[in-house]
Amino acid sequence: MSYSNGYIKDMLAKENYLFELNAGIKVLMFPCLNDNYGYLVHHESSGHTACIDTPDADEIIAQCKKMNWQVTHILNTHHHFDHAGGNERVKNFFNATVYGFIHDKERIPEIDVLLEDLEELNLLGSKIKIFHTPGHTLGHIIYHFPEAKVIFVGDTLFSLGCGRVFEGTMNQMWDSLNLFKKLDPETIIFCAHEYTESNAKFACYIDPDNEKLKKMQQKIINLRKQNMPTLPSTIKVELELNPFLGRNFKNIAQNLGIEGASPEAIFARVRAEKDRF
Ligand code: ZN
Ligand code: FE
């Protein structure tokens, strides 16, 4: 993702966004690094605060000071440096516990609790369900809070896009993305990067007759002009408009000249087209 420096600076001038969700869950979202979002998830009565990944330890600590919150849990989605690079500093600063996928225990710094697919945690007064979503990395996991109706998806899903398939196979990534079809459509999605504007550009290229998508692209362009985040999204919006999730595969396959191909094959082709875009 290449933004100009001026763009990054302006974006960082907007320092955070607070969302109050169901089940007493508050989410503080803040931009950090080039195009990442950091997330602090707070539950008042337990006093617990989880940070989803540690893209920027100094920024996480600064945001916690402002809110008067203490990180008790670090919930890692995957081992990449812009997600787990701040683990050591955040863990030591707050004496927090680090969670991550069991088979990434060698790659996630300072990991304490080893999570498995479909495991359920009870933290922040909430049930938190873990889903293993291999594709972007082999050990990628995502965190679903069903009562608060929110899901933290790391680099598996982006608004109007999905993560690059670095370690897994295209079929694995397609299976991982299919998980989102089983969730409540009202579920709020927080992704790890602000990639929506370029994703929208690609989506309109690969699915050119989709009028709803064009309207959405205009909305996104307007938000980004004001340096506003395009996130969160929802399952409902992504299932309808995201070109990687299959809703419009018939039209997309026609445009690509691969009518009748399997959904996995169409997904793989769309992902390859995005990599070249
Ligand atoms: Zn990543
Ligand atoms: Fe990332």
Short mmCIF file of C-alpha atoms and ligand atoms in Angstrom, two decimals:
data_model
loop_
_atom_site.label_atom_id
_atom_site.label_comp_id
_atom_site.label_asym_id
_atom_site.label_seq_id
_atom_site.Cartn_x
_atom_site.Cartn_y
_atom_site.Cartn_z
CA MET A 1 0.00 0.00 0.00
CA SER A 2 1.67 3.23 -1.00
CA TYR A 3 0.26 6.50 0.23
CA SER A 4 2.11 9.80 0.01
CA ASN A 5 3.69 11.01 3.21
CA GLY A 6 1.37 13.99 3.40
CA TYR A 7 -1.59 11.66 3.29
CA ILE A 8 -0.29 9.59 6.18
CA LYS A 9 0.38 12.66 8.29
CA ASP A 10 -3.10 14.03 7.73
CA MET A 11 -4.64 10.68 8.55
CA LEU A 12 -2.72 10.49 11.80
CA ALA A 13 -3.98 13.92 12.77
CA LYS A 14 -7.34 12.29 13.49
CA GLU A 15 -6.24 10.44 16.52
CA ASN A 16 -8.95 8.00 17.56
CA TYR A 17 -12.56 6.84 17.29
CA LEU A 18 -14.60 5.30 20.11
CA PHE A 19 -17.43 2.85 19.46
CA GLU A 20 -19.88 1.72 22.16
CA LEU A 21 -21.22 -1.73 21.32
CA ASN A 22 -23.56 -4.29 22.92
CA ALA A 23 -22.64 -6.25 26.05
CA GLY A 24 -20.77 -3.31 27.62
CA ILE A 25 -17.96 -3.46 25.07
CA LYS A 26 -16.19 -0.30 23.95
CA VAL A 27 -13.78 -0.30 21.02
CA LEU A 28 -11.20 2.42 20.52
CA MET A 29 -9.82 2.47 16.99
CA PHE A 30 -6.75 4.52 16.11
CA PRO A 31 -4.58 4.77 13.01
CA CYS A 32 -0.93 3.87 13.40
CA LEU A 33 2.13 2.97 11.27
CA ASN A 34 1.46 3.68 7.58
CA ASP A 35 -2.04 2.31 7.20
CA ASN A 36 -2.73 0.03 10.17
CA TYR A 37 -5.44 0.42 12.77
CA GLY A 38 -4.82 -0.36 16.41
CA TYR A 39 -7.76 -1.53 18.51
CA LEU A 40 -8.36 -1.43 22.24
CA VAL A 41 -11.40 -3.37 23.44
CA HIS A 42 -12.57 -2.33 26.89
CA HIS A 43 -15.11 -3.78 29.32
CA GLU A 44 -15.97 -1.42 32.17
CA SER A 45 -17.18 -3.76 34.93
CA SER A 46 -14.35 -6.28 34.64
CA GLY A 47 -11.82 -3.51 34.01
CA HIS A 48 -10.33 -5.68 31.27
CA THR A 49 -8.81 -4.17 28.15
CA ALA A 50 -7.64 -6.26 25.23
CA CYS A 51 -5.52 -4.91 22.45
CA ILE A 52 -6.00 -6.61 19.14
CA ASP A 53 -2.44 -7.05 17.83
CA THR A 54 0.39 -4.68 18.68
CA PRO A 55 1.15 -2.72 15.50
CA ASP A 56 2.67 0.21 17.41
CA ALA A 57 3.49 -0.22 21.10
CA ASP A 58 4.09 3.48 21.81
CA GLU A 59 0.78 4.44 20.26
CA ILE A 60 -1.07 1.71 22.19
CA ILE A 61 0.45 2.94 25.45
CA ALA A 62 -0.38 6.59 24.61
CA GLN A 63 -4.01 5.75 23.75
CA CYS A 64 -4.37 3.74 26.97
CA LYS A 65 -3.11 6.70 29.00
CA LYS A 66 -5.71 8.96 27.41
CA MET A 67 -8.51 6.51 28.21
CA ASN A 68 -7.09 5.54 31.61
CA TRP A 69 -7.18 1.88 30.54
CA GLN A 70 -4.61 -0.87 31.24
CA VAL A 71 -4.00 -3.59 28.68
CA THR A 72 -4.73 -6.93 30.36
CA HIS A 73 -4.80 -9.12 27.23
CA ILE A 74 -3.01 -9.01 23.88
CA LEU A 75 -4.98 -10.91 21.23
CA ASN A 76 -2.79 -11.60 18.21
CA THR A 77 -4.25 -12.40 14.80
CA HIS A 78 -0.96 -13.43 13.16
CA HIS A 79 2.80 -13.20 13.37
CA HIS A 80 3.54 -10.36 10.93
CA PHE A 81 5.60 -7.52 12.37
CA ASP A 82 2.83 -4.93 11.94
CA HIS A 83 0.63 -7.17 14.16
CA ALA A 84 2.92 -8.74 16.75
CA GLY A 85 5.94 -6.44 16.62
CA GLY A 86 4.91 -4.54 19.74
CA ASN A 87 4.09 -7.62 21.86
CA GLU A 88 7.17 -7.50 24.06
CA ARG A 89 6.90 -3.82 24.91
CA VAL A 90 3.13 -3.81 25.51
CA LYS A 91 3.27 -7.03 27.55
CA ASN A 92 6.06 -5.71 29.77
CA PHE A 93 4.56 -2.24 30.16
CA PHE A 94 1.18 -3.51 31.40
CA ASN A 95 2.06 -7.03 32.56
CA ALA A 96 -0.45 -8.33 30.01
CA THR A 97 -1.06 -11.90 28.80
CA VAL A 98 -0.36 -12.68 25.13
CA TYR A 99 -2.72 -14.93 23.13
CA GLY A 100 -2.07 -16.44 19.72
CA PHE A 101 -2.53 -19.51 17.55
CA ILE A 102 -0.98 -22.70 18.92
CA HIS A 103 0.95 -23.55 15.75
CA ASP A 104 2.46 -20.06 15.63
CA LYS A 105 4.01 -20.33 19.07
CA GLU A 106 7.50 -20.04 17.59
CA ARG A 107 6.59 -16.97 15.55
CA ILE A 108 4.51 -14.85 17.94
CA PRO A 109 6.81 -13.05 20.37
CA GLU A 110 6.09 -13.48 24.10
CA ILE A 111 3.11 -15.79 23.55
CA ASP A 112 1.54 -17.11 26.79
CA VAL A 113 -1.79 -18.73 25.87
CA LEU A 114 -1.97 -21.09 22.87
CA LEU A 115 -5.31 -20.95 21.06
CA GLU A 116 -6.93 -23.52 18.80
CA ASP A 117 -9.54 -23.32 16.09
CA LEU A 118 -13.09 -22.94 17.47
CA GLU A 119 -11.86 -22.41 21.02
CA GLU A 120 -13.94 -20.11 23.24
CA LEU A 121 -12.46 -17.63 25.67
CA ASN A 122 -14.21 -15.86 28.48
CA LEU A 123 -12.67 -12.42 28.80
CA LEU A 124 -14.02 -8.88 29.07
CA GLY A 125 -17.31 -10.25 30.38
CA SER A 126 -17.79 -11.79 26.95
CA LYS A 127 -17.61 -15.02 25.09
CA ILE A 128 -14.88 -14.73 22.45
CA LYS A 129 -14.79 -17.35 19.74
CA ILE A 130 -11.58 -18.11 17.86
CA PHE A 131 -11.65 -19.05 14.20
CA HIS A 132 -8.56 -20.30 12.37
CA THR A 133 -8.47 -18.59 8.95
CA PRO A 134 -5.36 -19.83 7.09
CA GLY A 135 -4.44 -18.15 3.81
CA HIS A 136 -2.72 -14.81 4.46
CA THR A 137 -0.54 -16.74 6.91
CA LEU A 138 -0.93 -20.40 7.91
CA GLY A 139 -1.59 -19.49 11.54
CA HIS A 140 -3.97 -16.57 11.11
CA ILE A 141 -6.88 -16.44 13.60
CA ILE A 142 -9.75 -14.03 14.10
CA TYR A 143 -11.70 -13.06 17.23
CA HIS A 144 -15.51 -13.04 17.29
CA PHE A 145 -17.49 -11.48 20.15
CA PRO A 146 -21.01 -12.83 19.41
CA GLU A 147 -22.80 -10.85 22.16
CA ALA A 148 -21.24 -7.54 21.17
CA LYS A 149 -21.70 -8.61 17.52
CA VAL A 150 -18.19 -7.64 16.54
CA ILE A 151 -15.36 -9.48 14.83
CA PHE A 152 -11.68 -8.54 14.58
CA VAL A 153 -10.42 -10.02 11.34
CA GLY A 154 -6.75 -8.95 11.13
CA ASP A 155 -5.51 -9.33 7.56
CA THR A 156 -8.01 -12.05 6.52
CA LEU A 157 -10.77 -9.72 5.34
CA PHE A 158 -10.64 -6.05 4.39
CA SER A 159 -13.49 -3.81 3.45
CA LEU A 160 -14.09 -4.65 -0.24
CA GLY A 161 -10.96 -6.82 -0.21
CA CYS A 162 -9.10 -9.65 1.44
CA GLY A 163 -5.55 -10.34 2.56
CA ARG A 164 -2.87 -11.39 0.14
CA VAL A 165 -2.37 -15.15 0.14
CA PHE A 166 1.23 -15.39 1.35
CA GLU A 167 1.52 -18.73 3.13
CA GLY A 168 -1.64 -20.74 2.51
CA THR A 169 -3.26 -21.91 -0.70
CA MET A 170 -5.97 -20.09 -2.61
CA ASN A 171 -8.40 -22.86 -1.61
CA GLN A 172 -7.55 -22.39 2.07
CA MET A 173 -8.16 -18.65 1.79
CA TRP A 174 -11.48 -19.24 0.02
CA ASP A 175 -12.56 -21.62 2.81
CA SER A 176 -11.51 -19.07 5.42
CA LEU A 177 -13.54 -16.34 3.74
CA ASN A 178 -16.61 -18.58 3.59
CA LEU A 179 -16.75 -18.47 7.36
CA PHE A 180 -18.12 -14.93 7.18
CA LYS A 181 -21.26 -16.21 5.46
CA LYS A 182 -22.27 -17.99 8.67
CA LEU A 183 -22.18 -14.90 10.89
CA ASP A 184 -25.05 -12.58 11.79
CA PRO A 185 -25.20 -10.01 8.96
CA GLU A 186 -25.32 -7.19 11.54
CA THR A 187 -21.89 -8.17 12.87
CA ILE A 188 -19.44 -5.25 12.87
CA ILE A 189 -16.09 -5.91 11.19
CA PHE A 190 -12.87 -4.27 12.28
CA CYS A 191 -9.97 -4.91 9.88
CA ALA A 192 -6.30 -4.23 10.50
CA HIS A 193 -5.66 -1.88 7.59
CA GLU A 194 -7.18 1.14 5.85
CA TYR A 195 -7.06 -0.31 2.33
CA THR A 196 -10.66 0.40 1.35
CA GLU A 197 -10.10 3.14 -1.21
CA SER A 198 -7.76 1.07 -3.36
CA ASN A 199 -9.92 -2.03 -2.78
CA ALA A 200 -12.95 -0.09 -4.05
CA LYS A 201 -11.04 0.93 -7.16
CA PHE A 202 -10.21 -2.70 -7.89
CA ALA A 203 -13.74 -3.88 -7.03
CA CYS A 204 -15.20 -1.44 -9.58
CA TYR A 205 -12.69 -2.65 -12.17
CA ILE A 206 -13.46 -6.36 -11.70
CA ASP A 207 -17.23 -5.87 -11.20
CA PRO A 208 -17.88 -2.86 -13.47
CA ASP A 209 -21.67 -3.08 -13.80
CA ASN A 210 -22.33 -3.05 -10.07
CA GLU A 211 -24.11 0.25 -9.38
CA LYS A 212 -24.17 -0.23 -5.60
CA LEU A 213 -20.41 -0.66 -5.65
CA LYS A 214 -19.97 2.59 -7.57
CA LYS A 215 -22.04 4.43 -4.97
CA MET A 216 -20.00 2.86 -2.20
CA GLN A 217 -16.76 3.88 -3.92
CA GLN A 218 -17.93 7.50 -3.99
CA LYS A 219 -18.76 7.35 -0.28
CA ILE A 220 -15.32 5.93 0.46
CA ILE A 221 -13.53 8.57 -1.63
CA ASN A 222 -15.42 11.30 0.25
CA LEU A 223 -14.52 9.83 3.64
CA ARG A 224 -10.85 9.54 2.76
CA LYS A 225 -10.80 13.13 1.43
CA GLN A 226 -11.70 14.19 4.96
CA ASN A 227 -9.13 11.76 6.40
CA MET A 228 -11.94 9.76 7.97
CA PRO A 229 -11.74 5.98 8.41
CA THR A 230 -13.88 3.79 6.16
CA LEU A 231 -14.13 1.22 8.95
CA PRO A 232 -15.82 -0.52 10.57
CA SER A 233 -17.76 -2.42 7.97
CA THR A 234 -20.44 -5.08 8.50
CA ILE A 235 -20.92 -8.64 7.32
CA LYS A 236 -24.02 -7.50 5.43
CA VAL A 237 -22.13 -4.87 3.41
CA GLU A 238 -19.18 -7.13 2.66
CA LEU A 239 -21.33 -10.08 1.58
CA GLU A 240 -23.13 -7.78 -0.81
CA LEU A 241 -20.22 -5.81 -2.28
CA ASN A 242 -16.86 -7.46 -1.58
CA PRO A 243 -15.70 -9.01 -4.89
CA PHE A 244 -13.83 -11.79 -3.05
CA LEU A 245 -16.85 -13.23 -1.23
CA GLY A 246 -18.74 -14.69 -4.18
CA ARG A 247 -22.03 -12.82 -4.34
CA ASN A 248 -21.24 -11.42 -7.79
CA PHE A 249 -19.00 -14.22 -9.09
CA LYS A 250 -21.34 -14.90 -12.01
CA ASN A 251 -20.85 -11.43 -13.50
CA ILE A 252 -17.19 -11.32 -12.56
CA ALA A 253 -16.51 -14.69 -14.21
CA GLN A 254 -18.31 -13.53 -17.34
CA ASN A 255 -16.16 -10.40 -17.52
CA LEU A 256 -13.03 -12.51 -17.08
CA GLY A 257 -14.14 -15.02 -19.70
CA ILE A 258 -14.20 -17.94 -17.24
CA GLU A 259 -17.95 -18.65 -17.08
CA GLY A 260 -18.75 -21.92 -15.36
CA ALA A 261 -15.51 -22.04 -13.36
CA SER A 262 -15.79 -23.23 -9.75
CA PRO A 263 -16.09 -20.62 -6.99
CA GLU A 264 -12.60 -21.56 -5.76
CA ALA A 265 -11.19 -21.00 -9.24
CA ILE A 266 -12.98 -17.67 -9.63
CA PHE A 267 -11.71 -16.56 -6.23
CA ALA A 268 -8.14 -17.53 -7.14
CA ARG A 269 -8.37 -15.60 -10.40
CA VAL A 270 -9.82 -12.48 -8.72
CA ARG A 271 -7.08 -12.61 -6.07
CA ALA A 272 -4.41 -12.96 -8.79
CA GLU A 273 -5.93 -10.02 -10.70
CA LYS A 274 -5.77 -7.90 -7.53
CA ASP A 275 -2.11 -8.82 -6.98
CA ARG A 276 -1.34 -7.48 -10.45
CA PHE A 277 -3.66 -4.45 -10.24
ZN ZN B 1 -0.29 -9.49 7.69
FE FE B 2 -0.89 -6.39 8.25
#
